[in-house]
mmCIF file of C-alpha atoms in Angstrom:
data_model
loop_
_atom_site.group_PDB
_atom_site.id
_atom_site.type_symbol
_atom_site.label_atom_id
_atom_site.label_comp_id
_atom_site.label_asym_id
_atom_site.label_seq_id
_atom_site.Cartn_x
_atom_site.Cartn_y
_atom_site.Cartn_z
ATOM 1 C CA UNK Z 8 22.660 26.146 -9.466
ATOM 2 C CA UNK Z 9 20.183 24.388 -11.554
ATOM 3 C CA UNK Z 10 22.791 21.671 -12.408
ATOM 4 C CA UNK Z 11 23.459 20.960 -8.733
ATOM 5 C CA UNK Z 12 19.835 21.004 -8.147
ATOM 6 C CA UNK Z 13 19.160 18.222 -10.817
ATOM 7 C CA UNK Z 14 21.858 16.267 -10.126
ATOM 8 C CA UNK Z 15 20.708 15.851 -5.921
ATOM 9 C CA UNK Z 16 17.365 14.859 -7.004
ATOM 10 C CA UNK Z 17 18.518 12.017 -9.368
ATOM 11 C CA UNK Z 18 21.096 11.068 -6.604
ATOM 12 C CA UNK Z 19 18.252 10.645 -4.112
ATOM 13 C CA UNK Z 20 16.457 8.682 -6.516
ATOM 14 C CA UNK Z 21 19.270 6.767 -7.928
ATOM 15 C CA UNK Z 22 18.773 8.043 -11.296
ATOM 16 C CA UNK Z 23 21.597 8.118 -13.533
ATOM 17 C CA UNK Z 24 22.944 11.406 -14.907
ATOM 18 C CA UNK Z 25 23.709 12.008 -18.155
ATOM 19 C CA UNK Z 26 27.048 12.363 -19.462
ATOM 20 C CA UNK Z 27 26.813 15.906 -19.981
ATOM 21 C CA UNK Z 28 25.730 16.339 -16.388
ATOM 22 C CA UNK Z 29 28.727 14.284 -15.247
ATOM 23 C CA UNK Z 30 31.062 16.134 -17.169
ATOM 24 C CA UNK Z 31 29.875 19.541 -16.203
ATOM 25 C CA UNK Z 32 30.730 18.539 -12.261
ATOM 26 C CA UNK Z 33 34.303 17.927 -13.268
ATOM 27 C CA UNK Z 34 34.374 21.496 -15.386
ATOM 28 C CA UNK Z 35 32.900 23.370 -12.314
ATOM 29 C CA UNK Z 36 35.060 26.379 -11.213
ATOM 30 C CA UNK Z 37 37.173 26.606 -7.843
ATOM 31 C CA UNK Z 38 34.451 29.490 -6.846
ATOM 32 C CA UNK Z 39 31.604 26.679 -7.191
ATOM 33 C CA UNK Z 40 33.254 23.857 -5.522
ATOM 34 C CA UNK Z 41 32.030 24.505 -2.232
ATOM 35 C CA UNK Z 42 28.274 24.152 -3.561
ATOM 36 C CA UNK Z 43 29.262 21.066 -5.329
ATOM 37 C CA UNK Z 44 30.494 19.496 -2.275
ATOM 38 C CA UNK Z 45 27.306 20.205 -0.425
ATOM 39 C CA UNK Z 46 25.188 19.068 -2.949
ATOM 40 C CA UNK Z 47 26.971 15.847 -3.138
ATOM 41 C CA UNK Z 48 26.907 15.633 0.327
ATOM 42 C CA UNK Z 49 23.268 15.417 0.582
ATOM 43 C CA UNK Z 50 23.376 12.795 -1.724
ATOM 44 C CA UNK Z 51 25.985 10.569 0.296
ATOM 45 C CA UNK Z 52 24.066 11.309 4.070
ATOM 46 C CA UNK Z 53 20.804 10.386 2.414
ATOM 47 C CA UNK Z 54 22.560 6.880 1.654
ATOM 48 C CA UNK Z 55 24.946 6.645 4.238
ATOM 49 C CA UNK Z 56 24.376 9.210 7.107
ATOM 50 C CA UNK Z 57 27.475 10.494 8.597
ATOM 51 C CA UNK Z 58 29.049 7.078 8.643
ATOM 52 C CA UNK Z 59 32.718 6.497 7.508
ATOM 53 C CA UNK Z 60 34.084 2.630 6.949
ATOM 54 C CA UNK Z 61 37.318 2.157 7.749
ATOM 55 C CA UNK Z 62 39.200 -0.708 5.617
ATOM 56 C CA UNK Z 63 42.906 -1.970 6.446
ATOM 57 C CA UNK Z 64 45.109 -3.306 3.639
ATOM 58 C CA UNK Z 65 46.929 -6.713 4.269
ATOM 59 C CA UNK Z 66 49.903 -6.822 1.319
ATOM 60 C CA UNK Z 67 49.930 -11.022 1.608
ATOM 61 C CA UNK Z 68 52.931 -10.870 -1.322
ATOM 62 C CA UNK Z 69 54.693 -7.633 -2.302
ATOM 63 C CA UNK Z 70 56.354 -6.743 -5.595
ATOM 64 C CA UNK Z 71 57.598 -9.395 -8.152
ATOM 65 C CA UNK Z 72 54.815 -8.833 -10.505
ATOM 66 C CA UNK Z 73 54.692 -9.911 -13.926
ATOM 67 C CA UNK Z 74 52.214 -7.826 -15.286
ATOM 68 C CA UNK Z 75 53.305 -4.265 -16.770
ATOM 69 C CA UNK Z 76 50.792 -1.597 -15.018
ATOM 70 C CA UNK Z 77 52.408 1.728 -15.669
ATOM 71 C CA UNK Z 78 51.144 2.966 -12.258
ATOM 72 C CA UNK Z 79 52.251 0.250 -9.871
ATOM 73 C CA UNK Z 80 55.467 -0.437 -7.744
ATOM 74 C CA UNK Z 81 55.157 -3.618 -7.796
ATOM 75 C CA UNK Z 82 55.133 -4.066 -11.841
ATOM 76 C CA UNK Z 83 57.243 -5.986 -13.942
ATOM 77 C CA UNK Z 84 60.662 -4.079 -14.551
ATOM 78 C CA UNK Z 85 60.001 -1.983 -11.745
ATOM 79 C CA UNK Z 86 62.707 0.139 -10.270
ATOM 80 C CA UNK Z 87 61.290 1.470 -6.981
ATOM 81 C CA UNK Z 88 62.569 0.686 -3.843
ATOM 82 C CA UNK Z 89 59.580 -1.341 -2.559
ATOM 83 C CA UNK Z 90 59.439 -4.190 0.120
ATOM 84 C CA UNK Z 91 59.783 -7.301 -1.823
ATOM 85 C CA UNK Z 92 58.612 -10.609 0.020
ATOM 86 C CA UNK Z 93 56.480 -13.883 -1.100
ATOM 87 C CA UNK Z 94 53.435 -15.094 0.842
ATOM 88 C CA UNK Z 95 52.886 -14.337 4.311
ATOM 89 C CA UNK Z 96 51.841 -17.153 6.459
ATOM 90 C CA UNK Z 97 48.340 -17.370 7.661
ATOM 91 C CA UNK Z 98 49.080 -16.360 11.191
ATOM 92 C CA UNK Z 99 51.396 -13.598 10.437
ATOM 93 C CA UNK Z 100 48.655 -11.980 7.816
ATOM 94 C CA UNK Z 101 46.099 -12.262 10.575
ATOM 95 C CA UNK Z 102 48.433 -10.666 13.493
ATOM 96 C CA UNK Z 103 48.632 -7.895 10.663
ATOM 97 C CA UNK Z 104 44.786 -7.781 9.965
ATOM 98 C CA UNK Z 105 44.302 -7.789 13.892
ATOM 99 C CA UNK Z 106 46.222 -4.301 14.253
ATOM 100 C CA UNK Z 107 43.816 -2.683 11.712
ATOM 101 C CA UNK Z 108 41.066 -4.207 13.129
ATOM 102 C CA UNK Z 109 41.984 -2.846 16.710
ATOM 103 C CA UNK Z 110 42.347 0.652 15.005
ATOM 104 C CA UNK Z 111 38.562 0.660 13.691
ATOM 105 C CA UNK Z 112 38.644 -1.233 10.543
ATOM 106 C CA UNK Z 113 35.347 -3.557 9.759
ATOM 107 C CA UNK Z 114 37.094 -4.646 6.641
ATOM 108 C CA UNK Z 115 40.205 -6.337 6.252
ATOM 109 C CA UNK Z 116 41.523 -6.408 2.451
ATOM 110 C CA UNK Z 117 43.876 -9.440 1.834
ATOM 111 C CA UNK Z 118 45.992 -8.264 -1.651
ATOM 112 C CA UNK Z 119 48.662 -10.487 -3.396
ATOM 113 C CA UNK Z 120 50.453 -8.934 -6.375
ATOM 114 C CA UNK Z 121 50.564 -11.157 -9.731
ATOM 115 C CA UNK Z 122 48.438 -11.542 -12.795
ATOM 116 C CA UNK Z 123 46.055 -13.637 -10.990
ATOM 117 C CA UNK Z 124 45.924 -16.801 -8.247
ATOM 118 C CA UNK Z 125 46.694 -20.525 -9.078
ATOM 119 C CA UNK Z 126 44.318 -22.938 -7.429
ATOM 120 C CA UNK Z 127 47.339 -23.727 -4.697
ATOM 121 C CA UNK Z 128 47.261 -19.655 -4.100
ATOM 122 C CA UNK Z 129 43.467 -19.845 -3.482
ATOM 123 C CA UNK Z 130 43.970 -22.678 -1.244
ATOM 124 C CA UNK Z 131 46.758 -20.535 0.602
ATOM 125 C CA UNK Z 132 44.232 -17.566 0.548
ATOM 126 C CA UNK Z 133 41.485 -19.562 2.000
ATOM 127 C CA UNK Z 134 43.783 -20.699 4.974
ATOM 128 C CA UNK Z 135 44.301 -16.831 5.762
ATOM 129 C CA UNK Z 136 40.855 -16.272 5.325
ATOM 130 C CA UNK Z 137 40.166 -18.702 8.169
ATOM 131 C CA UNK Z 138 42.865 -17.313 10.272
ATOM 132 C CA UNK Z 139 41.685 -13.800 10.310
ATOM 133 C CA UNK Z 140 38.056 -14.462 10.751
ATOM 134 C CA UNK Z 141 38.989 -16.743 13.739
ATOM 135 C CA UNK Z 142 40.976 -14.290 15.178
ATOM 136 C CA UNK Z 143 38.327 -10.934 14.354
ATOM 137 C CA UNK Z 144 35.039 -11.884 15.049
ATOM 138 C CA UNK Z 145 32.596 -10.225 12.493
ATOM 139 C CA UNK Z 146 35.257 -8.616 10.137
ATOM 140 C CA UNK Z 147 34.444 -8.602 6.682
ATOM 141 C CA UNK Z 148 37.314 -9.883 4.444
ATOM 142 C CA UNK Z 149 37.945 -8.596 0.874
ATOM 143 C CA UNK Z 150 39.949 -10.578 -1.469
ATOM 144 C CA UNK Z 151 42.410 -9.051 -4.341
ATOM 145 C CA UNK Z 152 44.435 -11.346 -6.093
ATOM 146 C CA UNK Z 153 44.294 -10.338 -9.626
ATOM 147 C CA UNK Z 154 42.345 -11.948 -12.865
ATOM 148 C CA UNK Z 155 40.337 -15.132 -11.650
ATOM 149 C CA UNK Z 156 39.904 -18.146 -13.460
ATOM 150 C CA UNK Z 157 36.592 -20.286 -13.587
ATOM 151 C CA UNK Z 158 35.602 -21.347 -10.205
ATOM 152 C CA UNK Z 159 38.174 -19.650 -7.981
ATOM 153 C CA UNK Z 160 35.513 -16.824 -7.076
ATOM 154 C CA UNK Z 161 33.086 -19.722 -6.018
ATOM 155 C CA UNK Z 162 36.071 -21.192 -3.939
ATOM 156 C CA UNK Z 163 36.903 -17.967 -2.247
ATOM 157 C CA UNK Z 164 33.387 -17.243 -1.412
ATOM 158 C CA UNK Z 165 32.920 -20.827 0.287
ATOM 159 C CA UNK Z 166 36.441 -19.989 2.274
ATOM 160 C CA UNK Z 167 34.671 -16.944 3.793
ATOM 161 C CA UNK Z 168 35.460 -14.233 1.816
ATOM 162 C CA UNK Z 169 32.643 -11.626 1.712
ATOM 163 C CA UNK Z 170 33.758 -9.209 -1.254
ATOM 164 C CA UNK Z 171 36.218 -9.419 -4.039
ATOM 165 C CA UNK Z 172 38.170 -6.115 -5.372
ATOM 166 C CA UNK Z 173 39.484 -5.718 -9.221
ATOM 167 C CA UNK Z 174 39.501 -2.417 -10.537
ATOM 168 C CA UNK Z 175 38.836 -1.153 -14.080
ATOM 169 C CA UNK Z 176 41.321 1.871 -13.558
ATOM 170 C CA UNK Z 177 40.743 3.783 -16.634
ATOM 171 C CA UNK Z 178 38.451 3.758 -19.624
ATOM 172 C CA UNK Z 179 38.440 1.079 -22.235
ATOM 173 C CA UNK Z 180 39.666 3.295 -24.864
ATOM 174 C CA UNK Z 181 42.909 4.464 -23.005
ATOM 175 C CA UNK Z 182 43.117 1.122 -21.091
ATOM 176 C CA UNK Z 183 46.009 -0.146 -23.689
ATOM 177 C CA UNK Z 184 48.052 2.816 -22.864
ATOM 178 C CA UNK Z 185 48.566 1.758 -19.189
ATOM 179 C CA UNK Z 186 48.817 -2.144 -19.473
ATOM 180 C CA UNK Z 187 49.755 -4.475 -22.392
ATOM 181 C CA UNK Z 188 49.664 -8.004 -20.590
ATOM 182 C CA UNK Z 189 46.071 -7.912 -19.907
ATOM 183 C CA UNK Z 190 43.106 -6.114 -21.149
ATOM 184 C CA UNK Z 191 40.176 -4.108 -20.054
ATOM 185 C CA UNK Z 192 37.674 -6.801 -20.873
ATOM 186 C CA UNK Z 193 39.783 -9.377 -18.600
ATOM 187 C CA UNK Z 194 38.996 -7.112 -15.812
ATOM 188 C CA UNK Z 195 35.308 -6.755 -16.396
ATOM 189 C CA UNK Z 196 35.300 -10.423 -16.553
ATOM 190 C CA UNK Z 197 36.615 -10.709 -13.164
ATOM 191 C CA UNK Z 198 34.493 -8.247 -11.446
ATOM 192 C CA UNK Z 199 31.354 -10.387 -13.125
ATOM 193 C CA UNK Z 200 32.711 -13.688 -11.946
ATOM 194 C CA UNK Z 201 32.781 -12.164 -8.411
ATOM 195 C CA UNK Z 202 29.174 -10.917 -8.694
ATOM 196 C CA UNK Z 203 28.145 -14.179 -10.260
ATOM 197 C CA UNK Z 204 29.653 -16.182 -7.312
ATOM 198 C CA UNK Z 205 27.700 -14.159 -4.736
ATOM 199 C CA UNK Z 206 30.798 -11.902 -3.519
ATOM 200 C CA UNK Z 207 30.077 -8.410 -3.011
ATOM 201 C CA UNK Z 208 32.093 -6.999 -6.276
ATOM 202 C CA UNK Z 209 34.504 -4.026 -5.386
ATOM 203 C CA UNK Z 210 35.620 -2.359 -8.570
ATOM 204 C CA UNK Z 211 36.991 1.793 -9.036
ATOM 205 C CA UNK Z 212 39.475 3.586 -10.786
ATOM 206 C CA UNK Z 213 42.943 5.666 -10.912
ATOM 207 C CA UNK Z 214 42.682 9.279 -11.578
ATOM 208 C CA UNK Z 215 45.723 11.465 -12.494
ATOM 209 C CA UNK Z 216 47.035 9.079 -14.901
ATOM 210 C CA UNK Z 217 46.827 12.052 -17.573
ATOM 211 C CA UNK Z 218 43.620 11.008 -18.620
ATOM 212 C CA UNK Z 219 40.923 13.446 -20.112
ATOM 213 C CA UNK Z 220 37.577 14.376 -18.186
ATOM 214 C CA UNK Z 221 35.728 11.961 -21.006
ATOM 215 C CA UNK Z 222 37.951 9.008 -19.718
ATOM 216 C CA UNK Z 223 36.931 9.706 -16.212
ATOM 217 C CA UNK Z 224 33.515 9.966 -17.059
ATOM 218 C CA UNK Z 225 33.616 7.193 -19.256
ATOM 219 C CA UNK Z 226 35.244 4.813 -16.667
ATOM 220 C CA UNK Z 227 32.622 5.854 -13.799
ATOM 221 C CA UNK Z 228 29.516 4.984 -16.255
ATOM 222 C CA UNK Z 229 31.039 1.645 -16.715
ATOM 223 C CA UNK Z 230 31.556 1.244 -12.974
ATOM 224 C CA UNK Z 231 28.073 2.245 -12.658
ATOM 225 C CA UNK Z 232 26.794 -0.483 -15.355
ATOM 226 C CA UNK Z 233 29.026 -3.358 -13.346
ATOM 227 C CA UNK Z 234 27.344 -1.994 -10.610
ATOM 228 C CA UNK Z 235 30.075 -2.739 -7.755
ATOM 229 C CA UNK Z 236 28.782 -2.570 -4.007
ATOM 230 C CA UNK Z 237 31.947 -0.362 -3.553
ATOM 231 C CA UNK Z 238 33.901 1.954 -5.652
ATOM 232 C CA UNK Z 239 37.494 2.928 -4.468
ATOM 233 C CA UNK Z 240 38.986 6.204 -6.010
ATOM 234 C CA UNK Z 241 42.358 6.061 -6.248
ATOM 235 C CA UNK Z 242 44.502 9.059 -6.799
ATOM 236 C CA UNK Z 243 47.976 8.314 -8.575
ATOM 237 C CA UNK Z 244 51.037 8.385 -6.331
ATOM 238 C CA UNK Z 245 53.574 8.798 -8.885
ATOM 239 C CA UNK Z 246 56.408 6.534 -7.425
ATOM 240 C CA UNK Z 247 60.096 7.117 -8.371
ATOM 241 C CA UNK Z 248 61.072 4.060 -10.499
ATOM 242 C CA UNK Z 249 57.835 3.627 -12.344
ATOM 243 C CA UNK Z 250 56.758 4.912 -15.708
ATOM 244 C CA UNK Z 251 54.163 7.346 -14.275
ATOM 245 C CA UNK Z 252 56.868 8.872 -11.722
ATOM 246 C CA UNK Z 253 56.419 12.476 -13.560
ATOM 247 C CA UNK Z 254 52.723 12.503 -13.810
ATOM 248 C CA UNK Z 255 51.640 15.190 -11.168
ATOM 249 C CA UNK Z 256 48.355 16.127 -12.721
ATOM 250 C CA UNK Z 257 46.220 16.565 -9.649
ATOM 251 C CA UNK Z 258 45.047 19.529 -7.520
ATOM 252 C CA UNK Z 259 43.172 19.142 -4.149
ATOM 253 C CA UNK Z 260 40.146 20.799 -5.970
ATOM 254 C CA UNK Z 261 39.969 18.283 -8.797
ATOM 255 C CA UNK Z 262 40.416 15.417 -6.680
ATOM 256 C CA UNK Z 263 37.186 16.644 -4.832
ATOM 257 C CA UNK Z 264 35.456 17.420 -8.091
ATOM 258 C CA UNK Z 265 36.236 13.692 -9.232
ATOM 259 C CA UNK Z 266 34.855 12.444 -6.044
ATOM 260 C CA UNK Z 267 31.759 14.426 -6.109
ATOM 261 C CA UNK Z 268 31.089 13.255 -9.779
ATOM 262 C CA UNK Z 269 31.447 9.527 -8.746
ATOM 263 C CA UNK Z 270 29.101 10.073 -6.048
ATOM 264 C CA UNK Z 271 26.465 11.473 -8.452
ATOM 265 C CA UNK Z 272 27.084 8.496 -10.982
ATOM 266 C CA UNK Z 273 27.225 6.131 -8.117
ATOM 267 C CA UNK Z 274 24.802 7.521 -5.341
ATOM 268 C CA UNK Z 275 24.253 4.651 -3.156
ATOM 269 C CA UNK Z 276 27.660 2.740 -3.602
ATOM 270 C CA UNK Z 277 30.244 2.552 -0.873
ATOM 271 C CA UNK Z 278 32.498 5.176 -2.391
ATOM 272 C CA UNK Z 279 36.012 4.984 -0.619
ATOM 273 C CA UNK Z 280 38.847 7.416 -0.791
ATOM 274 C CA UNK Z 281 41.646 4.885 -1.715
ATOM 275 C CA UNK Z 282 45.623 5.649 -2.332
ATOM 276 C CA UNK Z 283 46.947 9.266 -2.754
ATOM 277 C CA UNK Z 284 44.544 10.830 -0.672
ATOM 278 C CA UNK Z 285 47.210 12.092 1.666
ATOM 279 C CA UNK Z 286 49.311 13.043 -1.479
ATOM 280 C CA UNK Z 287 46.938 14.846 -3.049
ATOM 281 C CA UNK Z 288 43.886 16.069 -1.031
ATOM 282 C CA UNK Z 289 46.301 16.811 1.611
ATOM 283 C CA UNK Z 290 44.805 19.392 4.161
ATOM 284 C CA UNK Z 291 41.391 18.951 2.259
ATOM 285 C CA UNK Z 292 40.910 15.401 3.304
ATOM 286 C CA UNK Z 293 38.203 16.459 5.627
ATOM 287 C CA UNK Z 294 36.174 17.684 3.178
ATOM 288 C CA UNK Z 295 36.287 14.728 0.915
ATOM 289 C CA UNK Z 296 34.495 12.941 3.630
ATOM 290 C CA UNK Z 297 31.371 14.811 2.772
ATOM 291 C CA UNK Z 298 31.574 12.828 -0.696
ATOM 292 C CA UNK Z 299 33.195 9.361 0.426
ATOM 293 C CA UNK Z 300 32.079 7.011 2.996
ATOM 294 C CA UNK Z 301 34.649 5.236 3.294
ATOM 295 C CA UNK Z 302 38.525 5.323 3.665
ATOM 296 C CA UNK Z 303 41.922 2.919 3.998
ATOM 297 C CA UNK Z 304 43.142 3.387 7.606
ATOM 298 C CA UNK Z 305 47.050 3.728 7.912
ATOM 299 C CA UNK Z 306 49.416 2.632 5.134
ATOM 300 C CA UNK Z 307 48.967 1.447 1.774
ATOM 301 C CA UNK Z 308 50.550 -1.690 0.125
ATOM 302 C CA UNK Z 309 54.112 -0.344 -0.922
ATOM 303 C CA UNK Z 310 53.922 3.235 0.372
ATOM 304 C CA UNK Z 311 52.830 5.024 3.716
ATOM 305 C CA UNK Z 312 49.818 6.523 4.278
ATOM 306 C CA UNK Z 313 48.721 8.877 7.217
ATOM 307 C CA UNK Z 314 49.014 7.763 10.891
ATOM 308 C CA UNK Z 315 46.206 5.841 12.065
ATOM 309 C CA UNK Z 316 45.472 7.940 14.901
ATOM 310 C CA UNK Z 317 45.368 10.873 12.451
ATOM 311 C CA UNK Z 318 42.885 9.292 10.618
ATOM 312 C CA UNK Z 319 40.763 8.935 13.469
ATOM 313 C CA UNK Z 320 40.980 12.229 14.767
ATOM 314 C CA UNK Z 321 39.901 13.679 11.248
ATOM 315 C CA UNK Z 322 37.129 11.880 11.085
ATOM 316 C CA UNK Z 323 35.935 12.849 14.300
ATOM 317 C CA UNK Z 324 37.137 16.741 13.847
ATOM 318 C CA UNK Z 325 34.865 16.724 10.646
ATOM 319 C CA UNK Z 326 31.732 15.448 12.596
ATOM 320 C CA UNK Z 327 31.821 12.293 11.258
ATOM 321 C CA UNK Z 328 31.660 8.782 13.099
ATOM 322 C CA UNK Z 329 33.273 5.355 12.436
ATOM 323 C CA UNK Z 330 31.090 2.726 11.226
ATOM 324 C CA UNK Z 331 30.932 0.100 13.941
ATOM 325 C CA UNK Z 332 30.919 -3.810 12.911
ATOM 326 C CA UNK Z 333 27.071 -3.980 13.970
ATOM 327 C CA UNK Z 334 25.953 -1.391 11.502
ATOM 328 C CA UNK Z 335 25.488 -2.640 8.060
ATOM 329 C CA UNK Z 336 27.307 -0.666 5.378
ATOM 330 C CA UNK Z 337 24.919 -0.518 2.150
ATOM 331 C CA UNK Z 338 21.330 0.800 2.133
ATOM 332 C CA UNK Z 339 18.802 -1.889 2.506
ATOM 333 C CA UNK Z 340 17.959 -2.121 -1.397
ATOM 334 C CA UNK Z 341 21.589 -3.171 -1.867
ATOM 335 C CA UNK Z 342 21.443 -5.951 0.690
ATOM 336 C CA UNK Z 343 18.791 -7.369 -0.306
ATOM 337 C CA UNK Z 344 20.174 -7.194 -3.906
ATOM 338 C CA UNK Z 345 23.389 -9.379 -3.038
ATOM 339 C CA UNK Z 346 21.328 -11.845 -0.422
ATOM 340 C CA UNK Z 347 18.767 -12.578 -3.292
ATOM 341 C CA UNK Z 348 21.087 -13.616 -6.001
ATOM 342 C CA UNK Z 349 24.726 -12.386 -5.781
ATOM 343 C CA UNK Z 350 24.463 -10.450 -8.623
ATOM 344 C CA UNK Z 351 22.665 -7.022 -8.800
ATOM 345 C CA UNK Z 352 20.589 -5.111 -11.575
ATOM 346 C CA UNK Z 353 22.227 -1.910 -12.627
ATOM 347 C CA UNK Z 354 20.447 0.510 -11.262
ATOM 348 C CA UNK Z 355 22.520 2.581 -8.583
ATOM 349 C CA UNK Z 356 26.400 1.741 -9.024
ATOM 350 C CA UNK Z 357 25.432 1.895 -6.276
ATOM 351 C CA UNK Z 358 42.248 -4.959 -7.400
ATOM 352 C CA UNK Z 359 44.091 -5.758 -7.669
ATOM 353 C CA UNK Z 360 45.077 -2.223 -6.928
ATOM 354 C CA UNK Z 361 44.531 0.210 -4.215
ATOM 355 C CA UNK Z 362 47.368 2.625 -5.648
ATOM 356 C CA UNK Z 363 50.079 3.513 -3.582
ATOM 357 C CA UNK Z 364 51.826 0.388 -5.325
ATOM 358 C CA UNK Z 365 49.247 3.110 -3.578
ATOM 359 C CA UNK Z 366 47.049 0.895 -5.705
ATOM 360 C CA UNK Z 367 46.731 -2.974 -5.300
ATOM 361 C CA UNK Z 368 48.475 -3.440 -8.342
ATOM 362 C CA UNK Z 369 50.839 -4.027 -11.346
ATOM 363 C CA UNK Z 370 51.983 -1.312 -14.407
ATOM 364 C CA UNK Z 371 52.105 -0.820 -17.955
ATOM 365 C CA UNK Z 372 53.582 1.764 -20.490
ATOM 366 C CA UNK Z 373 53.077 5.575 -20.607
ATOM 367 C CA UNK Z 374 50.171 7.908 -19.638
ATOM 368 C CA UNK Z 375 46.958 6.564 -20.612
ATOM 369 C CA UNK Z 376 45.419 9.901 -22.314
ATOM 370 C CA UNK Z 377 44.887 9.655 -25.686
ATOM 371 C CA UNK Z 378 43.924 13.198 -26.053
ATOM 372 C CA UNK Z 379 44.681 16.701 -24.232
ATOM 373 C CA UNK Z 380 44.317 16.546 -20.341
ATOM 374 C CA UNK Z 381 41.499 18.826 -18.760
ATOM 375 C CA UNK Z 382 42.527 22.217 -18.387
ATOM 376 C CA UNK Z 383 43.678 22.243 -14.883
ATOM 377 C CA UNK Z 384 46.426 24.114 -12.985
ATOM 378 C CA UNK Z 385 49.566 21.431 -12.767
ATOM 379 C CA UNK Z 386 49.898 20.244 -9.225
ATOM 380 C CA UNK Z 387 53.221 20.844 -7.594
ATOM 381 C CA UNK Z 388 55.188 17.782 -7.430
ATOM 382 C CA UNK Z 389 54.953 16.656 -3.669
ATOM 383 C CA UNK Z 390 57.683 13.849 -3.560
ATOM 384 C CA UNK Z 391 57.734 14.694 -0.076
ATOM 385 C CA UNK Z 392 54.460 12.910 0.699
ATOM 386 C CA UNK Z 393 55.713 9.723 -1.284
ATOM 387 C CA UNK Z 394 57.183 7.380 1.186
ATOM 388 C CA UNK Z 395 57.783 3.896 0.526
ATOM 389 C CA UNK Z 396 56.107 1.517 3.242
ATOM 390 C CA UNK Z 397 58.968 0.113 5.635
ATOM 391 C CA UNK Z 398 56.304 -1.267 8.453
ATOM 392 C CA UNK Z 399 53.797 -3.690 9.101
ATOM 393 C CA UNK Z 400 53.358 -6.897 6.979
ATOM 394 C CA UNK Z 401 56.418 -8.161 5.767
ATOM 395 C CA UNK Z 402 58.520 -6.486 8.259
ATOM 396 C CA UNK Z 403 59.399 -6.591 11.842
ATOM 397 C CA UNK Z 404 58.095 -3.316 12.582
ATOM 398 C CA UNK Z 405 54.740 -2.607 14.181
ATOM 399 C CA UNK Z 406 51.886 -1.440 11.420
ATOM 400 C CA UNK Z 407 50.497 1.849 10.967
ATOM 401 C CA UNK Z 408 46.682 1.303 12.199
#
């Protein structure tokens, strides 16, 4: 297929596809799906080999968020029966992180619900970062605390944070449909603050909220322009008690096409399969490793993930290897860019949301699509695959790692 040959060539050169090419990936047929995966897999292997980076979430503060993001079980007014607790103590967070590191994770993501941190919250997270790094030598720490005020990104970096996550989630045109309490521009500003402070920026999207193909391409092109080092791709977990509980719009095939499109647009970025992979990719998860080079290990913020050992077995059975603590995730040119200025030129793209809340974030009002959803067979509602997290951080039970 000429389209795929063109996209592979562009991906190997870190050249941006056209919007039409990106849309064409999402429009490919199921008959062509394995060819699409194989083509995007060539780009993935060029920049990341067969390594899979493991990341581990620690929910520092669960629920009670004042924001109204529609997709999130921690949102204002959520009826989801999730764990609710205030800030974990630094030693509690460090113990939770240690379970993930013992399971093979090289990055720990410290997440807290809320609009954004106060200066006291930043002090608290700084203490937690110190505790995590003291107990787990060489671990990377990514903070995800919501919208940042001036100077907070610099303070987090000074405390030892390596990265900051804040997802764009959906296109600018449809953003107001999922959240009213802050804007798309607020999110962009926070990603830019992280960049400017020298933190590795992490920013991605949530698919499955009723968006069109054009919306998906818009947000991924916006991410390419912002140039985060890592791009988490969340697939909406329709949690009971949230406004999007009935949004079952994804099939495993559509999820694979979305991941392939992200890889072609962001060829040298760490593309991470985040919340919802177990719910929507299901038995196709191993195939998705040919597209993404990073996953979360174990559970998410408020929902359960697949067993940690199952994650490790899946990676090995699919012929991939766990990325070690002594291995550098990013291609050399991206590492040099971070070291040189803490902000990147936008040549190859490469939250507060790991959806489940599945995502690391809070909600909105109604589906975000403004047009008709892309033609796709409706996905059967698999509520049996959605389980509220009842173990790990904030409980007396052992974590899943």
